[in-house]
Coordinates of C-alpha atoms in Angstrom, one line a residue:
M1 CA 60.2 -28.1 10.9
Q2 CA 64.0 -27.2 13.0
E3 CA 66.4 -29.4 13.9
L4 CA 66.2 -30.1 18.7
K5 CA 68.8 -31.3 19.9
S6 CA 67.1 -33.7 22.9
V7 CA 67.3 -32.1 26.8
G8 CA 67.5 -33.8 30.0
C9 CA 65.5 -33.9 32.6
E10 CA 66.8 -34.4 35.8
L11 CA 65.3 -33.4 38.3
P12 CA 67.4 -31.1 41.2
H13 CA 68.8 -31.3 44.4
S14 CA 67.8 -28.0 45.5
C15 CA 65.0 -26.9 43.7
R16 CA 65.3 -23.3 42.0
E17 CA 62.7 -23.8 39.5
C18 CA 60.4 -21.5 40.2
P19 CA 61.0 -17.6 42.4
R20 CA 60.1 -19.3 45.5
G21 CA 63.6 -20.7 45.6
C22 CA 62.9 -24.0 48.1
G23 CA 65.8 -26.2 47.4
A24 CA 63.7 -29.0 47.8
N25 CA 65.3 -32.3 47.2
R26 CA 62.9 -33.5 44.3
T27 CA 65.3 -35.9 42.9
A28 CA 64.6 -37.5 46.9
G29 CA 61.0 -37.4 46.6
E30 CA 60.6 -34.1 48.6
R31 CA 58.0 -32.3 48.0
G32 CA 59.0 -28.6 47.5
L33 CA 56.5 -25.0 48.8
C34 CA 54.6 -26.0 45.0
G35 CA 53.8 -28.9 46.1
A36 CA 55.7 -31.2 43.1
D37 CA 57.9 -33.5 44.3
G38 CA 60.0 -36.6 42.2
R39 CA 56.6 -37.1 39.8
L40 CA 55.3 -35.4 37.0
M41 CA 51.7 -34.8 38.1
V42 CA 48.8 -34.8 35.4
A43 CA 44.4 -33.7 36.2
R44 CA 44.1 -33.4 32.4
A45 CA 44.6 -33.3 28.9
A46 CA 42.1 -31.9 25.8
L47 CA 40.7 -29.8 23.9
H48 CA 39.9 -26.3 26.0
F49 CA 37.2 -23.7 24.0
W50 CA 37.5 -20.9 25.9
E51 CA 41.2 -19.1 25.7
E52 CA 41.3 -16.2 23.5
P53 CA 40.5 -16.4 20.6
P54 CA 43.8 -17.5 18.5
I55 CA 44.6 -19.7 21.0
S56 CA 41.7 -22.2 21.4
G57 CA 39.9 -20.8 17.9
E58 CA 36.8 -23.1 16.7
D59 CA 39.0 -26.4 16.8
G60 CA 40.3 -25.7 20.4
S61 CA 43.5 -25.6 22.7
G62 CA 45.5 -28.7 23.1
T63 CA 45.9 -28.1 27.0
V64 CA 47.8 -30.1 30.0
F65 CA 47.6 -29.4 33.6
F66 CA 49.2 -30.0 35.5
A67 CA 49.2 -30.6 39.8
G68 CA 50.6 -28.0 42.2
C69 CA 51.6 -24.5 41.2
P70 CA 54.7 -22.1 43.1
L71 CA 52.1 -19.4 43.7
R72 CA 48.7 -20.8 45.1
C73 CA 46.1 -17.9 45.4
A74 CA 44.0 -16.9 48.1
Y75 CA 41.8 -17.1 45.5
C76 CA 42.4 -19.9 43.0
Q77 CA 39.4 -21.5 40.9
N78 CA 41.7 -24.4 40.2
A79 CA 42.6 -24.8 43.8
D80 CA 42.9 -28.9 44.0
I81 CA 45.0 -29.5 41.4
A82 CA 47.0 -25.9 42.4
L83 CA 47.6 -28.5 45.6
G84 CA 49.2 -31.4 43.7
E85 CA 45.2 -32.8 44.3
H86 CA 43.4 -34.7 41.7
A87 CA 46.0 -35.7 39.0
R88 CA 47.7 -38.7 38.2
A89 CA 51.7 -39.5 37.6
I90 CA 52.9 -40.1 34.3
T91 CA 56.7 -40.5 32.6
V92 CA 57.6 -38.0 30.3
E93 CA 57.7 -40.1 27.5
R94 CA 54.1 -40.4 28.0
L95 CA 54.1 -37.4 28.0
A96 CA 55.1 -36.5 24.8
A97 CA 52.3 -39.2 23.6
I98 CA 50.1 -36.4 24.9
M99 CA 51.2 -33.6 22.8
G100 CA 50.9 -36.2 20.0
E101 CA 47.1 -37.5 20.5
L102 CA 46.0 -33.5 21.3
E103 CA 47.5 -33.4 18.1
G104 CA 45.2 -36.3 16.4
A105 CA 42.1 -34.9 17.9
G106 CA 42.6 -31.7 15.6
A107 CA 44.1 -28.8 18.6
L108 CA 45.7 -25.1 17.8
N109 CA 48.4 -25.7 19.8
I110 CA 49.8 -27.3 22.9
N111 CA 48.7 -25.8 26.0
C112 CA 50.9 -26.2 29.1
V113 CA 49.2 -24.9 32.2
T114 CA 51.1 -24.2 35.6
P115 CA 54.0 -25.9 33.9
T116 CA 57.0 -23.6 35.6
H117 CA 58.2 -26.8 38.2
Y118 CA 58.2 -29.1 35.8
G119 CA 60.6 -27.2 33.3
P120 CA 63.0 -29.6 33.1
Q121 CA 60.1 -32.7 32.4
I122 CA 58.4 -30.7 29.9
R123 CA 60.8 -29.8 27.5
E124 CA 62.1 -33.2 27.2
A125 CA 59.0 -34.0 26.6
V126 CA 58.3 -31.4 23.5
A127 CA 61.9 -32.6 21.7
L128 CA 60.8 -36.0 22.2
A129 CA 57.2 -35.0 21.0
R130 CA 58.6 -32.2 18.1
E131 CA 61.4 -35.7 16.9
A132 CA 57.5 -37.7 16.5
G133 CA 56.6 -35.7 14.6
M134 CA 54.8 -32.9 16.4
E135 CA 54.4 -29.9 15.4
L136 CA 52.1 -28.2 17.3
P137 CA 53.4 -25.0 18.6
V138 CA 53.9 -25.2 22.2
L139 CA 52.2 -22.5 24.5
W140 CA 54.1 -22.2 28.3
N141 CA 50.6 -21.3 30.7
T142 CA 51.8 -19.6 33.5
G143 CA 51.2 -17.8 36.2
G144 CA 53.8 -14.8 35.8
Y145 CA 55.5 -15.7 39.0
E146 CA 59.3 -17.6 37.0
T147 CA 62.9 -17.5 37.1
V148 CA 64.5 -15.6 34.4
E149 CA 66.4 -18.4 34.1
A150 CA 63.7 -21.0 33.2
V151 CA 62.2 -18.6 30.6
R152 CA 66.0 -19.3 29.1
A153 CA 65.8 -22.5 29.5
N154 CA 62.4 -22.2 27.1
R155 CA 64.3 -21.3 24.3
G156 CA 63.9 -23.2 20.9
L157 CA 61.4 -25.5 22.9
V158 CA 58.7 -23.0 23.2
D159 CA 56.7 -20.3 21.0
A160 CA 54.7 -18.1 22.6
Y161 CA 54.0 -17.2 26.3
L162 CA 50.5 -16.8 27.7
T163 CA 51.4 -15.3 30.9
D164 CA 48.9 -13.7 33.9
F165 CA 50.3 -10.2 35.5
K166 CA 48.1 -10.6 37.9
Y167 CA 49.6 -7.8 40.5
A168 CA 51.5 -4.4 40.1
D169 CA 50.8 -3.8 44.2
A170 CA 52.7 -5.9 46.8
A171 CA 50.8 -5.1 49.2
L172 CA 48.3 -7.1 47.4
A173 CA 50.8 -9.8 46.0
R174 CA 51.8 -10.3 49.6
R175 CA 47.7 -10.8 51.1
Y176 CA 46.5 -12.7 48.6
S177 CA 50.0 -15.3 47.0
R178 CA 52.2 -14.9 50.0
A179 CA 55.2 -13.2 47.1
A180 CA 55.2 -9.9 47.6
D181 CA 58.4 -9.9 45.2
Y182 CA 55.1 -10.4 42.5
P183 CA 55.6 -7.4 40.8
E184 CA 59.4 -7.0 40.4
V185 CA 59.9 -10.8 39.4
A186 CA 57.2 -11.2 36.9
L187 CA 57.8 -8.3 35.5
A188 CA 61.9 -9.3 35.1
A189 CA 60.3 -13.0 33.5
L190 CA 58.0 -10.7 31.3
A191 CA 61.4 -9.0 29.7
A192 CA 62.8 -12.2 29.0
M193 CA 59.6 -13.9 27.8
V194 CA 59.6 -10.6 25.0
E195 CA 62.6 -11.2 24.6
E196 CA 62.5 -14.9 23.5
A197 CA 59.1 -15.0 21.6
G198 CA 59.2 -11.9 20.1
E199 CA 55.7 -9.2 19.8
P200 CA 52.4 -11.4 18.7
R201 CA 52.1 -13.3 15.6
Y202 CA 49.8 -15.1 14.0
D203 CA 48.9 -18.0 10.9
E204 CA 45.4 -18.8 9.2
Y205 CA 45.5 -22.4 10.0
R206 CA 42.3 -24.2 9.2
G207 CA 40.7 -21.2 7.8
Q208 CA 41.9 -20.1 11.7
D209 CA 43.9 -17.5 12.8
R210 CA 46.4 -19.0 15.2
L211 CA 48.9 -17.3 18.2
V212 CA 52.2 -18.7 17.1
G213 CA 54.3 -17.0 18.7
G214 CA 54.9 -13.7 20.9
V215 CA 53.3 -13.0 24.1
V216 CA 49.9 -12.7 25.9
V217 CA 49.2 -11.2 29.4
R218 CA 46.1 -11.6 31.0
H219 CA 45.1 -9.7 33.2
L220 CA 42.4 -10.7 36.0
M221 CA 40.3 -8.0 38.2
L222 CA 39.7 -8.7 41.5
P223 CA 36.9 -7.8 44.0
G224 CA 37.6 -4.4 45.1
A225 CA 41.1 -3.7 43.5
L226 CA 40.6 -1.2 40.0
E227 CA 43.7 0.4 41.1
N228 CA 45.7 -2.0 40.8
S229 CA 44.5 -3.7 37.5
K230 CA 45.2 -0.1 36.7
A231 CA 48.5 0.6 37.6
V232 CA 49.4 -2.9 36.1
V233 CA 47.6 -2.0 32.5
R234 CA 50.0 1.6 33.0
L235 CA 52.8 -0.7 33.8
L236 CA 52.7 -3.2 30.6
H237 CA 51.7 -0.3 28.4
E238 CA 54.4 1.7 28.9
R239 CA 57.1 -0.9 29.6
F240 CA 56.5 -3.4 26.0
G241 CA 53.8 -0.8 24.1
N242 CA 52.4 -3.0 21.4
A243 CA 55.1 -5.7 21.8
L244 CA 52.3 -8.0 23.4
R245 CA 49.3 -8.6 23.9
L246 CA 47.4 -7.9 26.7
S247 CA 43.9 -9.5 28.1
L248 CA 41.9 -7.4 30.6
M249 CA 39.7 -10.3 32.2
N250 CA 36.6 -10.0 34.5
Q251 CA 35.7 -13.5 35.2
Y252 CA 36.7 -14.0 38.5
T253 CA 34.6 -16.6 40.5
P254 CA 33.7 -16.9 44.4
V255 CA 34.7 -20.2 43.9
L256 CA 35.4 -20.2 48.2
A257 CA 32.4 -18.9 48.8
R258 CA 31.3 -22.0 47.6
S259 CA 33.4 -23.9 48.7
A260 CA 34.3 -22.3 52.5
A261 CA 29.7 -23.1 52.6
G262 CA 30.9 -26.8 52.1
G263 CA 33.3 -26.9 54.8
N264 CA 36.4 -26.9 53.3
A265 CA 38.8 -25.1 56.2
R266 CA 40.8 -23.8 53.4
A267 CA 37.8 -21.9 51.6
A268 CA 37.1 -20.7 55.4
S269 CA 40.6 -19.1 56.3
A270 CA 41.0 -17.0 53.1
L271 CA 37.9 -15.9 53.3
A272 CA 38.2 -14.7 57.1
M273 CA 41.6 -13.2 55.7
A274 CA 39.8 -11.6 52.5
P275 CA 36.2 -11.4 52.9
E276 CA 36.4 -8.9 50.0
L277 CA 36.9 -12.8 47.8
A278 CA 33.5 -13.8 48.2
N279 CA 32.4 -11.0 46.1
T280 CA 32.7 -10.8 41.8
V281 CA 33.9 -7.8 40.0
S282 CA 31.7 -4.9 39.6
D283 CA 30.3 -4.5 35.6
A284 CA 31.0 -0.2 36.4
E285 CA 34.4 -1.0 38.1
Y286 CA 35.4 -3.5 34.5
E287 CA 34.1 -0.7 32.8
E288 CA 36.1 1.7 33.6
L289 CA 39.3 -0.3 33.8
L290 CA 38.4 -1.1 29.9
D291 CA 37.6 3.3 29.7
Y292 CA 41.3 3.4 30.9
A293 CA 43.2 0.9 28.6
D294 CA 41.6 2.4 25.8
A295 CA 42.5 6.9 27.7
L296 CA 45.9 5.1 27.5
G297 CA 45.9 4.4 23.6
V298 CA 46.3 0.2 24.6
Q299 CA 45.1 -0.9 21.4
D300 CA 44.5 -3.9 20.1
Y301 CA 44.0 -6.3 24.1
F302 CA 41.3 -9.0 24.3
W303 CA 38.0 -8.9 26.8
Q304 CA 35.3 -10.6 27.9
E305 CA 31.8 -9.3 28.0
G306 CA 28.6 -11.0 30.0
G307 CA 28.6 -13.7 32.1
A308 CA 32.5 -14.7 32.7
A309 CA 32.5 -15.2 36.0
E310 CA 30.7 -19.0 35.9
E311 CA 31.9 -21.9 37.3
S312 CA 30.9 -23.7 34.2
F313 CA 34.6 -22.3 32.0
I314 CA 36.6 -24.1 34.8
P315 CA 37.0 -27.9 33.5
A316 CA 36.4 -31.2 35.5
F317 CA 40.2 -32.4 36.7
D318 CA 38.7 -36.9 36.1
F319 CA 41.9 -36.5 34.2
T320 CA 40.7 -36.5 30.8
G321 CA 43.2 -37.3 28.7
V322 CA 45.7 -38.8 30.7

């Protein structure tokens, strides 16, 4: 096992952990735009079976869901925790212990979901877990809105990236995530991820093919946004080729409609701004995207079929494993 030096996890006095660069004094408990303050907030830590095959396998991915988010997309299926709700504060030492517990439960990896704003604490926890004997690969599961500096800081601690690339269209990024700079920021971060993690690599672990290095890029199709999806596929294929692996997803779930119908004012406001978000992605649009990827020469990508847009794929954020 690689020898690792422990890293410090001092919280920022003027936070620049994500591209928002809001400057919150989290050391003093000030809350940033991501919703995080001085605490390490976790909503769930358990085996997860709905990631890509070499990530979940048959035994499950050891996922840790962190609260808060730098993006807070209008359509987020995990809005409760993205807004900082339904989570518990834990210590770095407890997070390290959780990683060991997930390994003991049979996880194929440690999967840190929405980790960006807790980077210093997570890196310290990984170092502590490995010092205690945890040997699983660590995945950084992110919305793609990262700084290059944060990616570089993960060197030696993060083995693989499971990252989104949501938008090639800056107007769409502004409309849904209030982040018109998303395309350029995410592209720079992705280039750093590829440099740090290399091309996708796999091993055979307990009879299962397992991702142990490299970058998997997810793109979630949004209703009525086929041209954005095509632009994303074209951009990533032309820039990176086979240096990363695409995952093209049709599982957009219109949770906003259900929440708005239940009286959620935030959801109702989001739907009033973007009523198209009440729809699912049509099969015809998804098939057109897959055909487009094939025509470009994209090889060996992940795709979904049947029943992907189901709320049953959204885990219960009930503090399991915390």
